[in-house]
Amino acid sequence: MIQLAITDDHPVVIRGLQDVLTPIPDIEVVWTAQTAADTLTKLEETIPDVLLLDIRLPDRSGIDLCEQIVGRYPGLKVLGLSSFDQASYIHSLLQRGASGYLLKTVDGTELTKAIQTVNGGGTYLHQALQELMKQAASSTASKANHPKLTRREKEVLQLILEECTTNEIAERLFISPSTAETHRLNVIQKLGVRNTAGLVKAAIERGLLE
């Protein structure tokens, strides 16, 4: 059972999210909040697995709140929720430790998938938002010094972005799991990140998606 919390300053949004998620058997909404202050108070009582966090709150920026929450509760996954599809918001939230970003127009199927993905340690962005990040990075990507990835490393990176495990990557590329893991670690090193979640964020931010 995934314990989920929701922070949004609009009661109608909260109610709508609860209505969508109530029929999902493996997700339980443990509490809701409408302000940053209320969120911090409730986190002291119950730490959920995933927090759906609006990036604009009446008493504080949700982006700054995300950084504080991730720093204080490293096991908690934050999934940004907003009506703004601007690359700057997405970039800022990911930089501050969020595991994903969704628009408030998200449907129930995608919302469920996003929650399950970040709860499992993955990073989630809707395909349209990935395209947005690619476009935002395109003007500078050609001028930046990108790490040189081998053909095989690019293949591994693409499969990681498709949420494949090491064993699945090995099967898809007809290589051993240890070789797949070596390629994964090489890509992580070249991109200067610490883990797979950081790798996905770096790939999105640097326009390496194809």
Tab-separated table of C-alpha atoms in Angstrom:
chain	number	residue	atom	x	y	z
A	1	MET	CA	0.000	0.000	0.000
A	2	ILE	CA	1.408	3.392	-1.057
A	3	GLN	CA	0.677	6.092	1.497
A	4	LEU	CA	0.008	9.351	-0.318
A	5	ALA	CA	-0.379	12.933	0.910
A	6	ILE	CA	-1.679	15.891	-1.099
A	7	THR	CA	-0.817	19.567	-0.671
A	8	ASP	CA	-2.821	22.020	-2.774
A	9	ASP	CA	-4.463	25.293	-1.872
A	10	HIS	CA	-7.613	24.516	-3.860
A	11	PRO	CA	-10.084	22.215	-2.044
A	12	VAL	CA	-11.724	21.350	-5.352
A	13	VAL	CA	-8.412	20.019	-6.698
A	14	ILE	CA	-7.833	17.975	-3.555
A	15	ARG	CA	-11.328	16.536	-3.716
A	16	GLY	CA	-10.907	15.687	-7.382
A	17	LEU	CA	-7.627	13.897	-6.744
A	18	GLN	CA	-9.155	11.943	-3.888
A	19	ASP	CA	-12.098	10.907	-6.061
A	20	VAL	CA	-9.722	9.670	-8.754
A	21	LEU	CA	-7.469	7.773	-6.337
A	22	THR	CA	-10.092	6.233	-4.023
A	23	PRO	CA	-10.792	3.263	-6.355
A	24	ILE	CA	-7.054	2.466	-6.688
A	25	PRO	CA	-6.431	-0.483	-4.324
A	26	ASP	CA	-2.714	0.111	-3.655
A	27	ILE	CA	-2.868	3.874	-2.962
A	28	GLU	CA	-4.186	5.395	0.265
A	29	VAL	CA	-4.499	9.156	0.845
A	30	VAL	CA	-3.372	9.565	4.471
A	31	TRP	CA	-3.766	13.354	4.742
A	32	THR	CA	-4.224	16.559	2.786
A	33	ALA	CA	-3.014	20.122	3.378
A	34	GLN	CA	-3.628	23.518	1.808
A	35	THR	CA	-0.557	25.432	3.002
A	36	ALA	CA	3.166	24.885	3.451
A	37	ALA	CA	2.880	25.367	7.209
A	38	ASP	CA	0.130	22.769	7.497
A	39	THR	CA	2.179	20.379	5.357
A	40	LEU	CA	5.203	20.611	7.670
A	41	THR	CA	2.988	20.110	10.713
A	42	LYS	CA	1.361	17.002	9.293
A	43	LEU	CA	4.707	15.577	8.208
A	44	GLU	CA	5.766	15.610	11.850
A	45	GLU	CA	2.850	13.289	12.586
A	46	THR	CA	2.769	11.046	9.496
A	47	ILE	CA	5.399	10.699	6.775
A	48	PRO	CA	3.807	9.372	3.572
A	49	ASP	CA	5.609	7.506	0.828
A	50	VAL	CA	4.718	10.112	-1.809
A	51	LEU	CA	3.644	13.753	-1.545
A	52	LEU	CA	1.709	15.403	-4.372
A	53	LEU	CA	2.858	19.006	-3.990
A	54	ASP	CA	1.438	22.101	-5.658
A	55	ILE	CA	4.309	24.427	-6.568
A	56	ARG	CA	2.312	27.557	-5.732
A	57	LEU	CA	0.999	27.833	-2.193
A	58	PRO	CA	-0.459	30.867	-0.407
A	59	ASP	CA	2.202	31.054	2.308
A	60	ARG	CA	5.317	29.831	0.516
A	61	SER	CA	6.747	28.594	-2.757
A	62	GLY	CA	6.158	24.889	-3.193
A	63	ILE	CA	9.537	24.664	-4.925
A	64	ASP	CA	11.375	25.927	-1.842
A	65	LEU	CA	9.203	23.736	0.354
A	66	CYS	CA	10.187	20.723	-1.746
A	67	GLU	CA	13.871	21.313	-1.026
A	68	GLN	CA	13.224	21.525	2.710
A	69	ILE	CA	11.058	18.417	2.748
A	70	VAL	CA	13.501	16.294	0.746
A	71	GLY	CA	16.354	17.433	2.969
A	72	ARG	CA	14.438	16.621	6.148
A	73	TYR	CA	12.741	13.431	4.946
A	74	PRO	CA	15.063	11.827	2.345
A	75	GLY	CA	12.867	8.759	1.964
A	76	LEU	CA	9.823	10.806	0.972
A	77	LYS	CA	9.195	11.157	-2.770
A	78	VAL	CA	7.844	14.507	-3.939
A	79	LEU	CA	5.762	14.656	-7.099
A	80	GLY	CA	5.181	18.209	-8.295
A	81	LEU	CA	1.687	19.172	-9.344
A	82	SER	CA	0.957	22.379	-11.211
A	83	SER	CA	-1.093	24.095	-13.872
A	84	PHE	CA	2.118	25.644	-15.252
A	85	ASP	CA	3.957	23.823	-18.040
A	86	GLN	CA	7.000	26.112	-18.064
A	87	ALA	CA	10.424	24.487	-18.309
A	88	SER	CA	11.833	26.790	-15.624
A	89	TYR	CA	9.361	25.464	-13.044
A	90	ILE	CA	10.104	21.859	-13.944
A	91	HIS	CA	13.858	22.415	-13.862
A	92	SER	CA	13.723	24.212	-10.508
A	93	LEU	CA	11.611	21.528	-8.887
A	94	LEU	CA	13.793	18.667	-10.123
A	95	GLN	CA	16.908	20.513	-9.006
A	96	ARG	CA	15.463	20.719	-5.504
A	97	GLY	CA	14.931	17.003	-5.220
A	98	ALA	CA	11.505	16.279	-6.658
A	99	SER	CA	11.010	12.901	-8.302
A	100	GLY	CA	8.619	14.121	-10.971
A	101	TYR	CA	6.256	16.753	-12.295
A	102	LEU	CA	2.638	16.517	-13.392
A	103	LEU	CA	0.105	18.963	-14.739
A	104	LYS	CA	-3.257	19.292	-13.006
A	105	THR	CA	-4.906	18.157	-16.215
A	106	VAL	CA	-3.469	14.661	-15.664
A	107	ASP	CA	-5.915	11.784	-15.970
A	108	GLY	CA	-6.341	9.021	-13.428
A	109	THR	CA	-4.320	6.436	-15.329
A	110	GLU	CA	-1.267	8.633	-15.656
A	111	LEU	CA	-1.581	9.931	-12.097
A	112	THR	CA	-1.554	6.370	-10.784
A	113	LYS	CA	1.423	5.440	-12.953
A	114	ALA	CA	3.346	8.521	-11.800
A	115	ILE	CA	2.745	7.774	-8.126
A	116	GLN	CA	3.762	4.143	-8.535
A	117	THR	CA	6.862	5.109	-10.532
A	118	VAL	CA	8.267	7.610	-8.039
A	119	ASN	CA	7.368	5.361	-5.119
A	120	GLY	CA	9.516	2.695	-6.754
A	121	GLY	CA	12.476	5.070	-6.956
A	122	GLY	CA	11.930	6.300	-10.512
A	123	THR	CA	11.470	9.758	-11.989
A	124	TYR	CA	8.289	10.669	-13.819
A	125	LEU	CA	7.545	13.348	-16.367
A	126	HIS	CA	4.699	13.212	-18.840
A	127	GLN	CA	5.937	12.812	-22.428
A	128	ALA	CA	4.692	16.291	-23.332
A	129	LEU	CA	6.772	17.770	-20.521
A	130	GLN	CA	9.826	15.822	-21.681
A	131	GLU	CA	9.342	17.398	-25.095
A	132	LEU	CA	9.039	20.810	-23.444
A	133	MET	CA	12.334	20.306	-21.618
A	134	LYS	CA	14.007	19.206	-24.843
A	135	GLN	CA	12.845	22.338	-26.632
A	136	ALA	CA	13.954	24.589	-23.787
A	137	ALA	CA	17.397	23.011	-23.820
A	138	SER	CA	17.811	22.926	-27.604
A	139	SER	CA	19.067	26.507	-27.938
A	140	THR	CA	21.934	25.883	-25.551
A	141	ALA	CA	22.451	22.166	-26.078
A	142	SER	CA	24.351	22.639	-29.317
A	143	LYS	CA	26.754	25.058	-27.647
A	144	ALA	CA	27.277	23.131	-24.458
A	145	ASN	CA	30.012	20.551	-24.007
A	146	HIS	CA	28.000	17.367	-23.683
A	147	PRO	CA	29.636	14.160	-22.515
A	148	LYS	CA	30.474	11.830	-25.389
A	149	LEU	CA	28.456	8.654	-24.996
A	150	THR	CA	29.169	5.538	-27.017
A	151	ARG	CA	26.422	4.010	-29.143
A	152	ARG	CA	25.898	1.286	-26.550
A	153	GLU	CA	25.797	3.807	-23.693
A	154	LYS	CA	23.120	5.771	-25.566
A	155	GLU	CA	21.108	2.577	-25.980
A	156	VAL	CA	21.413	1.835	-22.270
A	157	LEU	CA	20.439	5.403	-21.410
A	158	GLN	CA	17.326	5.197	-23.577
A	159	LEU	CA	16.261	1.940	-21.918
A	160	ILE	CA	16.818	3.453	-18.468
A	161	LEU	CA	14.540	6.308	-19.491
A	162	GLU	CA	11.984	3.653	-20.429
A	163	GLU	CA	12.219	2.393	-16.817
A	164	CYS	CA	13.909	-0.890	-17.726
A	165	THR	CA	15.769	-2.766	-15.000
A	166	THR	CA	19.366	-3.916	-15.435
A	167	ASN	CA	18.195	-7.433	-16.301
A	168	GLU	CA	15.676	-6.110	-18.823
A	169	ILE	CA	18.362	-3.937	-20.432
A	170	ALA	CA	20.628	-6.960	-20.683
A	171	GLU	CA	17.899	-9.006	-22.362
A	172	ARG	CA	16.973	-6.240	-24.807
A	173	LEU	CA	20.604	-5.631	-25.855
A	174	PHE	CA	21.716	-9.297	-25.695
A	175	ILE	CA	24.436	-8.564	-23.155
A	176	SER	CA	25.095	-9.838	-19.643
A	177	PRO	CA	23.582	-8.054	-16.616
A	178	SER	CA	27.079	-7.190	-15.383
A	179	THR	CA	27.910	-5.550	-18.726
A	180	ALA	CA	24.634	-3.637	-18.649
A	181	GLU	CA	25.413	-2.451	-15.132
A	182	THR	CA	28.900	-1.358	-16.238
A	183	HIS	CA	27.418	0.734	-19.048
A	184	ARG	CA	24.912	2.246	-16.614
A	185	LEU	CA	27.673	3.224	-14.200
A	186	ASN	CA	29.735	4.677	-17.065
A	187	VAL	CA	26.821	6.872	-18.140
A	188	ILE	CA	26.268	8.005	-14.547
A	189	GLN	CA	29.944	8.936	-14.274
A	190	LYS	CA	30.004	10.807	-17.585
A	191	LEU	CA	26.911	12.816	-16.668
A	192	GLY	CA	28.338	13.635	-13.261
A	193	VAL	CA	25.368	12.344	-11.258
A	194	ARG	CA	25.128	10.024	-8.264
A	195	ASN	CA	22.388	7.575	-9.157
A	196	THR	CA	19.837	6.520	-11.744
A	197	ALA	CA	17.312	9.146	-10.640
A	198	GLY	CA	19.944	11.843	-11.153
A	199	LEU	CA	20.800	10.327	-14.514
A	200	VAL	CA	17.206	10.650	-15.731
A	201	LYS	CA	17.027	14.264	-14.590
A	202	ALA	CA	20.361	15.099	-16.244
A	203	ALA	CA	19.301	13.456	-19.498
A	204	ILE	CA	16.082	15.505	-19.542
A	205	GLU	CA	17.751	18.773	-18.577
A	206	ARG	CA	20.584	18.388	-21.111
A	207	GLY	CA	18.321	17.467	-23.973
A	208	LEU	CA	19.749	13.964	-24.404
A	209	LEU	CA	16.366	12.348	-25.017
A	210	GLU	CA	15.668	11.210	-28.534
